[in-house]
mmCIF file of C-alpha atoms and ligand atoms in Angstrom:
data_model
loop_
_atom_site.group_PDB
_atom_site.id
_atom_site.type_symbol
_atom_site.label_atom_id
_atom_site.label_comp_id
_atom_site.label_asym_id
_atom_site.label_seq_id
_atom_site.Cartn_x
_atom_site.Cartn_y
_atom_site.Cartn_z
ATOM 1 C CA UNK O 1 39.402 28.141 -6.044
ATOM 2 C CA UNK O 2 37.588 24.864 -6.567
ATOM 3 C CA UNK O 3 39.989 21.951 -6.055
ATOM 4 C CA UNK O 4 38.937 19.986 -9.097
ATOM 5 C CA UNK O 5 36.765 21.066 -11.957
ATOM 6 C CA UNK O 6 34.627 18.070 -12.718
ATOM 7 C CA UNK O 7 33.645 17.337 -16.307
ATOM 8 C CA UNK O 8 29.928 17.836 -16.852
ATOM 9 C CA UNK O 9 29.079 15.414 -19.577
ATOM 10 C CA UNK O 10 26.021 13.621 -18.336
ATOM 11 C CA UNK O 11 23.021 13.691 -20.628
ATOM 12 C CA UNK O 12 19.741 12.894 -18.895
ATOM 13 C CA UNK O 13 18.120 11.306 -21.931
ATOM 14 C CA UNK O 14 21.111 9.186 -22.905
ATOM 15 C CA UNK O 15 21.714 8.058 -19.325
ATOM 16 C CA UNK O 16 18.032 7.191 -18.874
ATOM 17 C CA UNK O 17 18.160 5.101 -22.043
ATOM 18 C CA UNK O 18 21.264 3.286 -20.878
ATOM 19 C CA UNK O 19 19.658 2.598 -17.493
ATOM 20 C CA UNK O 20 16.418 1.370 -19.062
ATOM 21 C CA UNK O 21 18.435 -1.108 -21.120
ATOM 22 C CA UNK O 22 19.573 -2.733 -17.866
ATOM 23 C CA UNK O 23 16.799 -5.214 -17.064
ATOM 24 C CA UNK O 24 16.832 -4.491 -13.348
ATOM 25 C CA UNK O 25 13.538 -6.052 -12.335
ATOM 26 C CA UNK O 26 13.590 -6.362 -8.528
ATOM 27 C CA UNK O 27 15.877 -7.743 -7.091
ATOM 28 C CA UNK O 28 18.236 -7.880 -10.111
ATOM 29 C CA UNK O 29 20.984 -5.284 -10.378
ATOM 30 C CA UNK O 30 21.468 -6.051 -14.086
ATOM 31 C CA UNK O 31 24.284 -3.544 -14.478
ATOM 32 C CA UNK O 32 22.173 -0.495 -13.591
ATOM 33 C CA UNK O 33 24.105 0.444 -10.458
ATOM 34 C CA UNK O 34 27.442 -0.331 -12.091
ATOM 35 C CA UNK O 35 26.585 2.047 -14.900
ATOM 36 C CA UNK O 36 25.454 4.713 -12.465
ATOM 37 C CA UNK O 37 28.582 4.255 -10.369
ATOM 38 C CA UNK O 38 30.837 4.765 -13.401
ATOM 39 C CA UNK O 39 28.867 7.887 -14.331
ATOM 40 C CA UNK O 40 28.999 9.392 -10.860
ATOM 41 C CA UNK O 41 32.669 8.620 -10.306
ATOM 42 C CA UNK O 42 33.278 10.435 -13.586
ATOM 43 C CA UNK O 43 31.792 13.651 -12.197
ATOM 44 C CA UNK O 44 33.528 13.542 -8.853
ATOM 45 C CA UNK O 45 31.423 11.368 -6.534
ATOM 46 C CA UNK O 46 32.910 8.812 -4.187
ATOM 47 C CA UNK O 47 30.825 5.679 -4.614
ATOM 48 C CA UNK O 48 30.165 2.891 -2.213
ATOM 49 C CA UNK O 49 28.124 -0.226 -2.829
ATOM 50 C CA UNK O 50 25.924 -1.089 0.123
ATOM 51 C CA UNK O 51 24.730 -4.566 -0.707
ATOM 52 C CA UNK O 52 22.714 -6.404 1.899
ATOM 53 C CA UNK O 53 21.651 -9.970 2.435
ATOM 54 C CA UNK O 54 19.233 -11.410 4.921
ATOM 55 C CA UNK O 55 18.091 -14.990 5.312
ATOM 56 C CA UNK O 56 14.746 -15.546 3.671
ATOM 57 C CA UNK O 57 15.018 -12.466 1.459
ATOM 58 C CA UNK O 58 16.675 -11.705 -1.869
ATOM 59 C CA UNK O 59 20.201 -10.265 -1.925
ATOM 60 C CA UNK O 60 19.986 -6.627 -2.914
ATOM 61 C CA UNK O 61 22.526 -4.261 -4.462
ATOM 62 C CA UNK O 62 22.444 -0.598 -3.438
ATOM 63 C CA UNK O 63 24.636 2.388 -4.240
ATOM 64 C CA UNK O 64 25.595 5.325 -2.038
ATOM 65 C CA UNK O 65 27.465 8.131 -3.764
ATOM 66 C CA UNK O 66 28.666 11.301 -2.094
ATOM 67 C CA UNK O 67 30.643 14.366 -3.019
ATOM 68 C CA UNK O 68 31.859 16.730 -0.287
ATOM 69 C CA UNK O 69 32.602 15.846 3.300
ATOM 70 C CA UNK O 70 31.182 18.711 5.317
ATOM 71 C CA UNK O 71 28.651 21.513 5.327
ATOM 72 C CA UNK O 72 24.984 20.991 4.632
ATOM 73 C CA UNK O 73 24.191 17.583 3.188
ATOM 74 C CA UNK O 74 21.561 17.293 0.448
ATOM 75 C CA UNK O 75 20.527 13.791 -0.555
ATOM 76 C CA UNK O 76 18.702 12.551 -3.630
ATOM 77 C CA UNK O 77 17.061 9.188 -3.045
ATOM 78 C CA UNK O 78 15.720 6.775 -5.580
ATOM 79 C CA UNK O 79 15.541 3.238 -6.826
ATOM 80 C CA UNK O 80 17.142 1.525 -9.791
ATOM 81 C CA UNK O 81 14.860 -1.501 -9.717
ATOM 82 C CA UNK O 82 11.720 -1.712 -11.809
ATOM 83 C CA UNK O 83 8.510 -3.710 -11.680
ATOM 84 C CA UNK O 84 8.110 -6.671 -14.068
ATOM 85 C CA UNK O 85 6.915 -5.952 -17.598
ATOM 86 C CA UNK O 86 3.681 -7.878 -17.151
ATOM 87 C CA UNK O 87 2.078 -9.006 -20.380
ATOM 88 C CA UNK O 88 4.929 -8.607 -22.866
ATOM 89 C CA UNK O 89 2.658 -9.001 -25.886
ATOM 90 C CA UNK O 90 0.742 -5.860 -24.884
ATOM 91 C CA UNK O 91 3.840 -3.686 -25.240
ATOM 92 C CA UNK O 92 4.083 -1.909 -28.581
ATOM 93 C CA UNK O 93 7.875 -1.464 -28.158
ATOM 94 C CA UNK O 94 10.438 -3.566 -26.304
ATOM 95 C CA UNK O 95 10.229 -2.717 -22.583
ATOM 96 C CA UNK O 96 14.023 -2.571 -22.317
ATOM 97 C CA UNK O 97 14.845 -1.145 -25.730
ATOM 98 C CA UNK O 98 14.612 2.500 -24.560
ATOM 99 C CA UNK O 99 13.252 3.699 -27.883
ATOM 100 C CA UNK O 100 12.661 7.357 -28.639
ATOM 101 C CA UNK O 101 9.448 8.010 -30.498
ATOM 102 C CA UNK O 102 7.198 11.033 -30.990
ATOM 103 C CA UNK O 103 8.970 12.998 -28.265
ATOM 104 C CA UNK O 104 8.819 10.222 -25.708
ATOM 105 C CA UNK O 105 11.331 7.826 -24.237
ATOM 106 C CA UNK O 106 9.646 4.449 -23.874
ATOM 107 C CA UNK O 107 10.597 1.635 -21.543
ATOM 108 C CA UNK O 108 10.207 0.085 -18.129
ATOM 109 C CA UNK O 109 11.604 2.563 -15.611
ATOM 110 C CA UNK O 110 11.451 5.580 -17.938
ATOM 111 C CA UNK O 111 9.053 7.238 -15.487
ATOM 112 C CA UNK O 112 9.492 5.140 -12.339
ATOM 113 C CA UNK O 113 12.236 6.159 -11.883
ATOM 114 C CA UNK O 114 15.409 5.806 -13.900
ATOM 115 C CA UNK O 115 14.640 9.101 -15.638
ATOM 116 C CA UNK O 116 14.824 10.968 -12.338
ATOM 117 C CA UNK O 117 18.112 9.298 -11.377
ATOM 118 C CA UNK O 118 19.576 10.384 -14.688
ATOM 119 C CA UNK O 119 18.181 13.908 -14.294
ATOM 120 C CA UNK O 120 19.718 14.266 -10.852
ATOM 121 C CA UNK O 121 23.031 12.974 -12.198
ATOM 122 C CA UNK O 122 23.055 15.627 -14.908
ATOM 123 C CA UNK O 123 21.994 18.296 -12.399
ATOM 124 C CA UNK O 124 24.881 17.311 -10.109
ATOM 125 C CA UNK O 125 27.334 17.268 -12.994
ATOM 126 C CA UNK O 126 26.351 20.772 -14.057
ATOM 127 C CA UNK O 127 26.385 22.069 -10.501
ATOM 128 C CA UNK O 128 29.823 20.583 -9.811
ATOM 129 C CA UNK O 129 31.188 21.853 -13.117
ATOM 130 C CA UNK O 130 30.243 25.385 -12.117
ATOM 131 C CA UNK O 131 31.082 25.226 -8.433
ATOM 132 C CA UNK O 132 33.750 22.569 -8.163
ATOM 133 C CA UNK O 133 33.765 19.756 -5.686
ATOM 134 C CA UNK O 134 34.874 22.134 -2.966
ATOM 135 C CA UNK O 135 31.605 24.067 -2.855
ATOM 136 C CA UNK O 136 31.270 23.882 0.910
ATOM 137 C CA UNK O 137 28.548 21.279 1.172
ATOM 138 C CA UNK O 138 27.741 17.674 0.379
ATOM 139 C CA UNK O 139 25.536 16.054 -2.231
ATOM 140 C CA UNK O 140 24.672 12.393 -2.180
ATOM 141 C CA UNK O 141 22.658 9.849 -4.093
ATOM 142 C CA UNK O 142 21.111 7.024 -2.157
ATOM 143 C CA UNK O 143 19.961 4.502 -4.733
ATOM 144 C CA UNK O 144 18.395 1.204 -3.791
ATOM 145 C CA UNK O 145 17.682 -1.849 -5.891
ATOM 146 C CA UNK O 146 14.861 -2.902 -3.599
ATOM 147 C CA UNK O 147 12.043 -0.371 -3.634
ATOM 148 C CA UNK O 148 9.475 -2.174 -5.738
ATOM 149 C CA UNK O 149 10.060 -5.396 -3.787
ATOM 150 C CA UNK O 150 9.952 -6.086 -0.045
ATOM 151 C CA UNK O 151 12.132 -2.993 0.691
ATOM 152 C CA UNK O 152 13.954 -4.900 3.418
ATOM 153 C CA UNK O 153 17.533 -4.801 2.115
ATOM 154 C CA UNK O 154 17.439 -1.329 0.653
ATOM 155 C CA UNK O 155 16.850 2.200 1.924
ATOM 156 C CA UNK O 156 16.132 1.148 5.518
ATOM 157 C CA UNK O 157 19.493 -0.534 5.939
ATOM 158 C CA UNK O 158 21.404 2.125 4.032
ATOM 159 C CA UNK O 159 20.044 4.853 6.302
ATOM 160 C CA UNK O 160 20.859 2.778 9.343
ATOM 161 C CA UNK O 161 24.438 2.269 8.197
ATOM 162 C CA UNK O 162 24.873 6.004 7.559
ATOM 163 C CA UNK O 163 23.465 6.817 10.990
ATOM 164 C CA UNK O 164 25.712 4.258 12.676
ATOM 165 C CA UNK O 165 28.808 5.913 11.291
ATOM 166 C CA UNK O 166 27.551 9.369 12.193
ATOM 167 C CA UNK O 167 26.667 10.519 8.707
ATOM 168 C CA UNK O 168 23.654 12.814 8.795
ATOM 169 C CA UNK O 169 21.441 14.069 5.989
ATOM 170 C CA UNK O 170 19.914 17.545 6.238
ATOM 171 C CA UNK O 171 17.361 17.393 3.430
ATOM 172 C CA UNK O 172 16.216 14.821 0.930
ATOM 173 C CA UNK O 173 14.289 14.753 -2.316
ATOM 174 C CA UNK O 174 13.008 11.418 -3.591
ATOM 175 C CA UNK O 175 12.680 11.199 -7.364
ATOM 176 C CA UNK O 176 9.395 9.287 -7.555
ATOM 177 C CA UNK O 177 7.172 10.237 -10.502
ATOM 178 C CA UNK O 178 4.872 12.526 -8.528
ATOM 179 C CA UNK O 179 3.654 14.728 -11.367
ATOM 180 C CA UNK O 180 0.080 13.832 -12.169
ATOM 181 C CA UNK O 181 -0.999 15.004 -15.635
ATOM 182 C CA UNK O 182 1.497 17.646 -16.510
ATOM 183 C CA UNK O 183 5.136 17.857 -15.487
ATOM 184 C CA UNK O 184 5.434 19.945 -12.322
ATOM 185 C CA UNK O 185 1.789 19.830 -11.265
ATOM 186 C CA UNK O 186 2.293 17.807 -8.086
ATOM 187 C CA UNK O 187 4.808 16.954 -5.412
ATOM 188 C CA UNK O 188 4.327 14.702 -2.421
ATOM 189 C CA UNK O 189 4.981 16.082 1.024
ATOM 190 C CA UNK O 190 3.745 13.039 2.866
ATOM 191 C CA UNK O 191 2.192 9.665 2.388
ATOM 192 C CA UNK O 192 -0.488 7.688 4.097
ATOM 193 C CA UNK O 193 0.475 4.693 6.143
ATOM 194 C CA UNK O 194 -0.359 1.164 5.037
ATOM 195 C CA UNK O 195 -1.404 -1.818 7.126
ATOM 196 C CA UNK O 196 -2.576 -5.269 6.066
ATOM 197 C CA UNK O 197 -4.503 -7.475 8.489
ATOM 198 C CA UNK O 198 -5.229 -11.183 8.099
ATOM 199 C CA UNK O 199 -8.010 -12.612 10.172
ATOM 200 C CA UNK O 200 -9.762 -15.916 10.651
ATOM 201 C CA UNK O 201 -13.389 -15.973 11.711
ATOM 202 C CA UNK O 202 -14.192 -19.229 13.487
ATOM 203 C CA UNK O 203 -17.648 -20.701 13.938
ATOM 204 C CA UNK O 204 -19.095 -24.176 14.201
ATOM 205 C CA UNK O 205 -19.143 -26.355 11.116
ATOM 206 C CA UNK O 206 -22.362 -28.228 10.466
ATOM 207 C CA UNK O 207 -25.022 -29.568 8.121
ATOM 208 C CA UNK O 208 -26.845 -26.736 6.409
ATOM 209 C CA UNK O 209 -30.135 -28.517 7.126
ATOM 210 C CA UNK O 210 -29.584 -28.051 10.872
ATOM 211 C CA UNK O 211 -28.818 -24.345 11.295
ATOM 212 C CA UNK O 212 -29.445 -24.566 15.035
ATOM 213 C CA UNK O 213 -26.402 -26.815 15.353
ATOM 214 C CA UNK O 214 -23.938 -24.597 13.526
ATOM 215 C CA UNK O 215 -22.493 -21.111 13.680
ATOM 216 C CA UNK O 216 -21.792 -19.912 10.178
ATOM 217 C CA UNK O 217 -18.549 -17.867 10.064
ATOM 218 C CA UNK O 218 -19.379 -16.537 6.588
ATOM 219 C CA UNK O 219 -22.480 -14.816 7.939
ATOM 220 C CA UNK O 220 -20.477 -13.448 10.856
ATOM 221 C CA UNK O 221 -17.827 -12.104 8.481
ATOM 222 C CA UNK O 222 -20.568 -10.505 6.386
ATOM 223 C CA UNK O 223 -21.786 -8.571 9.405
ATOM 224 C CA UNK O 224 -18.220 -7.588 10.295
ATOM 225 C CA UNK O 225 -17.477 -6.259 6.806
ATOM 226 C CA UNK O 226 -20.724 -4.333 6.828
ATOM 227 C CA UNK O 227 -19.788 -2.706 10.121
ATOM 228 C CA UNK O 228 -16.313 -1.828 8.900
ATOM 229 C CA UNK O 229 -17.236 -0.172 5.620
ATOM 230 C CA UNK O 230 -20.609 1.380 6.511
ATOM 231 C CA UNK O 231 -19.135 4.292 8.433
ATOM 232 C CA UNK O 232 -16.036 6.164 7.354
ATOM 233 C CA UNK O 233 -13.044 5.716 9.627
ATOM 234 C CA UNK O 234 -12.410 9.449 9.629
ATOM 235 C CA UNK O 235 -13.120 12.498 7.504
ATOM 236 C CA UNK O 236 -9.527 13.156 6.531
ATOM 237 C CA UNK O 237 -7.167 15.742 8.018
ATOM 238 C CA UNK O 238 -5.813 19.090 6.870
ATOM 239 C CA UNK O 239 -3.292 17.513 4.530
ATOM 240 C CA UNK O 240 -4.633 14.001 4.036
ATOM 241 C CA UNK O 241 -7.546 12.183 2.413
ATOM 242 C CA UNK O 242 -9.834 10.131 4.652
ATOM 243 C CA UNK O 243 -8.444 6.808 5.816
ATOM 244 C CA UNK O 244 -9.580 4.029 3.493
ATOM 245 C CA UNK O 245 -10.140 0.353 4.083
ATOM 246 C CA UNK O 246 -10.532 -2.351 1.460
ATOM 247 C CA UNK O 247 -11.042 -6.076 1.875
ATOM 248 C CA UNK O 248 -8.753 -7.767 -0.631
ATOM 249 C CA UNK O 249 -9.640 -11.432 -0.234
ATOM 250 C CA UNK O 250 -12.069 -13.800 1.454
ATOM 251 C CA UNK O 251 -11.204 -17.484 1.432
ATOM 252 C CA UNK O 252 -13.353 -20.435 2.406
ATOM 253 C CA UNK O 253 -12.520 -23.132 -0.137
ATOM 254 C CA UNK O 254 -15.638 -25.085 0.748
ATOM 255 C CA UNK O 255 -16.587 -27.542 -2.016
ATOM 256 C CA UNK O 256 -19.593 -29.094 -0.294
ATOM 257 C CA UNK O 257 -23.098 -27.775 -0.882
ATOM 258 C CA UNK O 258 -24.549 -29.126 2.334
ATOM 259 C CA UNK O 259 -21.916 -28.011 4.851
ATOM 260 C CA UNK O 260 -21.472 -24.629 6.468
ATOM 261 C CA UNK O 261 -17.705 -24.236 7.003
ATOM 262 C CA UNK O 262 -15.971 -24.034 10.363
ATOM 263 C CA UNK O 263 -13.915 -21.002 9.513
ATOM 264 C CA UNK O 264 -13.335 -18.315 6.907
ATOM 265 C CA UNK O 265 -10.211 -16.300 6.255
ATOM 266 C CA UNK O 266 -10.191 -12.694 5.169
ATOM 267 C CA UNK O 267 -7.666 -9.967 4.551
ATOM 268 C CA UNK O 268 -8.001 -6.222 4.423
ATOM 269 C CA UNK O 269 -5.621 -3.355 3.759
ATOM 270 C CA UNK O 270 -6.005 0.127 5.117
ATOM 271 C CA UNK O 271 -4.329 3.348 3.985
ATOM 272 C CA UNK O 272 -4.376 5.664 6.951
ATOM 273 C CA UNK O 273 -3.729 9.350 7.448
ATOM 274 C CA UNK O 274 -1.875 11.283 10.135
ATOM 275 C CA UNK O 275 -4.790 11.110 12.573
ATOM 276 C CA UNK O 276 -3.652 7.564 13.345
ATOM 277 C CA UNK O 277 -0.690 5.465 14.184
ATOM 278 C CA UNK O 278 -1.001 1.887 12.966
ATOM 279 C CA UNK O 279 -1.339 0.768 16.588
ATOM 280 C CA UNK O 280 -4.163 3.181 17.394
ATOM 281 C CA UNK O 281 -5.968 2.308 14.199
ATOM 282 C CA UNK O 282 -5.640 -1.424 14.752
ATOM 283 C CA UNK O 283 -7.127 -1.087 18.233
ATOM 284 C CA UNK O 284 -9.998 0.955 16.796
ATOM 285 C CA UNK O 285 -10.697 -1.566 14.030
ATOM 286 C CA UNK O 286 -10.559 -4.535 16.407
ATOM 287 C CA UNK O 287 -13.114 -2.793 18.578
ATOM 288 C CA UNK O 288 -15.436 -2.337 15.573
ATOM 289 C CA UNK O 289 -14.959 -5.981 14.617
ATOM 290 C CA UNK O 290 -15.643 -7.263 18.140
ATOM 291 C CA UNK O 291 -18.742 -5.106 18.456
ATOM 292 C CA UNK O 292 -20.117 -6.394 15.159
ATOM 293 C CA UNK O 293 -19.315 -9.991 16.061
ATOM 294 C CA UNK O 294 -20.954 -9.664 19.468
ATOM 295 C CA UNK O 295 -24.077 -8.250 17.812
ATOM 296 C CA UNK O 296 -24.325 -11.403 15.700
ATOM 297 C CA UNK O 297 -24.455 -13.515 18.877
ATOM 298 C CA UNK O 298 -23.451 -17.164 19.001
ATOM 299 C CA UNK O 299 -20.046 -18.614 19.744
ATOM 300 C CA UNK O 300 -17.974 -17.440 16.807
ATOM 301 C CA UNK O 301 -14.648 -15.769 17.414
ATOM 302 C CA UNK O 302 -12.267 -13.639 15.388
ATOM 303 C CA UNK O 303 -8.555 -14.396 15.403
ATOM 304 C CA UNK O 304 -5.931 -12.061 13.980
ATOM 305 C CA UNK O 305 -3.296 -14.160 12.265
ATOM 306 C CA UNK O 306 -1.093 -11.440 10.827
ATOM 307 C CA UNK O 307 -0.723 -7.676 11.006
ATOM 308 C CA UNK O 308 1.765 -6.139 8.621
ATOM 309 C CA UNK O 309 2.546 -2.443 8.729
ATOM 310 C CA UNK O 310 4.497 -1.415 5.652
ATOM 311 C CA UNK O 311 4.700 2.176 6.809
ATOM 312 C CA UNK O 312 3.296 4.767 9.190
ATOM 313 C CA UNK O 313 1.966 7.949 7.677
ATOM 314 C CA UNK O 314 4.401 10.845 7.495
ATOM 315 C CA UNK O 315 4.256 14.469 6.587
ATOM 316 C CA UNK O 316 6.793 17.246 5.935
ATOM 317 C CA UNK O 317 5.083 20.536 6.824
ATOM 318 C CA UNK O 318 5.361 23.246 4.174
ATOM 319 C CA UNK O 319 8.508 25.101 5.129
ATOM 320 C CA UNK O 320 12.001 25.705 3.875
ATOM 321 C CA UNK O 321 12.492 22.518 1.818
ATOM 322 C CA UNK O 322 8.983 22.407 0.375
ATOM 323 C CA UNK O 323 9.128 26.077 -0.602
ATOM 324 C CA UNK O 324 12.601 25.680 -2.082
ATOM 325 C CA UNK O 325 11.602 22.826 -4.379
ATOM 326 C CA UNK O 326 8.205 24.312 -5.230
ATOM 327 C CA UNK O 327 9.977 27.544 -6.165
ATOM 328 C CA UNK O 328 12.350 25.704 -8.474
ATOM 329 C CA UNK O 329 9.453 23.892 -10.134
ATOM 330 C CA UNK O 330 7.581 27.163 -10.579
ATOM 331 C CA UNK O 331 10.582 28.895 -12.086
ATOM 332 C CA UNK O 332 11.513 26.065 -14.438
ATOM 333 C CA UNK O 333 8.026 25.158 -15.634
ATOM 334 C CA UNK O 334 5.673 27.985 -14.773
ATOM 335 C CA UNK O 335 3.487 25.388 -13.085
ATOM 336 C CA UNK O 336 2.446 25.636 -9.439
ATOM 337 C CA UNK O 337 2.884 22.212 -7.858
ATOM 338 C CA UNK O 338 0.083 20.929 -5.685
ATOM 339 C CA UNK O 339 1.356 19.693 -2.322
ATOM 340 C CA UNK O 340 -0.161 16.235 -2.094
ATOM 341 C CA UNK O 341 -0.155 13.230 0.216
ATOM 342 C CA UNK O 342 -2.066 10.871 -2.083
ATOM 343 C CA UNK O 343 -1.010 7.593 -3.616
ATOM 344 C CA UNK O 344 0.826 4.514 -2.433
ATOM 345 C CA UNK O 345 3.812 4.242 -0.153
ATOM 346 C CA UNK O 346 7.400 5.036 -1.109
ATOM 347 C CA UNK O 347 10.800 4.854 0.523
ATOM 348 C CA UNK O 348 10.280 8.425 1.699
ATOM 349 C CA UNK O 349 8.509 6.861 4.663
ATOM 350 C CA UNK O 350 11.867 5.545 5.903
ATOM 351 C CA UNK O 351 13.786 8.748 5.177
ATOM 352 C CA UNK O 352 11.225 10.862 7.035
ATOM 353 C CA UNK O 353 12.568 9.419 10.302
ATOM 354 C CA UNK O 354 15.910 11.110 9.651
ATOM 355 C CA UNK O 355 15.331 14.428 7.890
ATOM 356 C CA UNK O 356 12.795 16.573 6.033
ATOM 357 C CA UNK O 357 11.895 14.740 2.836
ATOM 358 C CA UNK O 358 9.637 15.344 -0.126
ATOM 359 C CA UNK O 359 9.135 13.678 -3.463
ATOM 360 C CA UNK O 360 9.242 15.280 -6.858
ATOM 361 C CA UNK O 361 9.687 13.752 -10.276
ATOM 362 C CA UNK O 362 8.258 12.945 -13.681
ATOM 363 C CA UNK O 363 4.670 12.322 -14.772
ATOM 364 C CA UNK O 364 3.631 8.995 -13.256
ATOM 365 C CA UNK O 365 0.665 8.252 -15.515
ATOM 366 C CA UNK O 366 2.264 5.197 -17.152
ATOM 367 C CA UNK O 367 4.227 3.862 -14.186
ATOM 368 C CA UNK O 368 3.866 0.092 -13.693
ATOM 369 C CA UNK O 369 1.865 -0.081 -16.961
ATOM 370 C CA UNK O 370 2.688 -1.357 -20.432
ATOM 371 C CA UNK O 371 4.379 1.190 -22.707
ATOM 372 C CA UNK O 372 5.763 3.142 -19.750
ATOM 373 C CA UNK O 373 7.151 6.433 -21.024
ATOM 374 C CA UNK O 374 8.429 9.892 -20.233
ATOM 375 C CA UNK O 375 8.387 12.945 -22.423
ATOM 376 C CA UNK O 376 11.920 13.860 -23.479
ATOM 377 C CA UNK O 377 11.114 17.514 -22.704
ATOM 378 C CA UNK O 378 10.057 16.512 -19.164
ATOM 379 C CA UNK O 379 13.321 14.661 -18.609
ATOM 380 C CA UNK O 380 15.235 17.795 -19.570
ATOM 381 C CA UNK O 381 12.994 19.977 -17.399
ATOM 382 C CA UNK O 382 13.500 17.686 -14.427
ATOM 383 C CA UNK O 383 17.280 17.990 -14.750
ATOM 384 C CA UNK O 384 16.836 21.778 -14.732
ATOM 385 C CA UNK O 385 14.579 21.659 -11.662
ATOM 386 C CA UNK O 386 17.024 19.493 -9.742
ATOM 387 C CA UNK O 387 19.919 21.776 -10.693
ATOM 388 C CA UNK O 388 17.948 24.800 -9.440
ATOM 389 C CA UNK O 389 17.193 22.927 -6.232
ATOM 390 C CA UNK O 390 20.925 22.395 -5.667
ATOM 391 C CA UNK O 391 21.655 26.062 -6.431
ATOM 392 C CA UNK O 392 18.968 27.261 -4.066
ATOM 393 C CA UNK O 393 19.892 24.840 -1.350
ATOM 394 C CA UNK O 394 23.581 25.684 -1.356
ATOM 395 C CA UNK O 395 23.155 29.342 -2.295
ATOM 396 C CA UNK O 396 23.952 30.425 -5.822
HETATM 397 ZN ZN1 ZN V 401 9.102 4.215 -7.878
#
């Protein structure tokens, strides 16, 4: 007999609306985690705030909720923070008013990703109502308030704390809005890595009328950029797109018309696939840069002032977890989800170091945009998918 029958009254749509009304723009908690904590305690979870501070970064509130103490441990991971609203006057409804209109729930976080948190809460409530808290396994929610920001005081530290006290996770689904056009059409089984490199190209400053006395770093940088973008870095791998590289800024700040500057700064970002580690790729790119610079001749040099890796690429091979979730999506929606590794980074990159992880959630078309929204029907479908995932994972 189950020890306690938990009440099952969590409504995905109502909970999403309540969460959207909390203005939890990173790093503000704004009541979102408090609300979630009350909800989860009400259905039988033990909740623990894992708030972290670090000098030079914003204080961040996080919530870890778990029901069950043994057996297989399934974790749902997500974030309660949202990106800023941007140009408020472009919104046709209040970004935090959570209005329902024409079958949609509007508001910042409706898609990315308060809707998914609410859906998983309802799924858990229903599962626990049927099975009781003593179902022989463990379910947890790992919710950070620092995903859209620097991601320093969030998921990384929560996972570390769990590991330090010997708490292991066996499988994880992240509720990012992975569906592309239609609910259920895509899940993410990996992500590309991301690396940003700042460099300074140094030459010899001089009067433009005396080119023989100067070494123009802008011209050198031009040759370097040419060499870096002319040939693809790779052709992609079985599960990943080709590695891409984009220069994002070039800064000289030279106001004079008769002086060639002494140096120029540039920054590029690369999204790399599983053929590379950030280290291997950096070495490869530096080699390309040096070769191009040498070909220019002269005395100019390239200095690397900063290399920031926000994540290595990761990949969960199609197997038990992928098939389990894909099956639930298929059954609930009739749609076959594409197994994708496209898009930006997510906190799944941290979780992948601990257990198999994939991402599945709402349609992400309006994420980070004005008039962010989710279809009410999709919110209900997502709750059903997550509930099926729990049933399949723990055995009906
Ligand atoms: Zn997100």
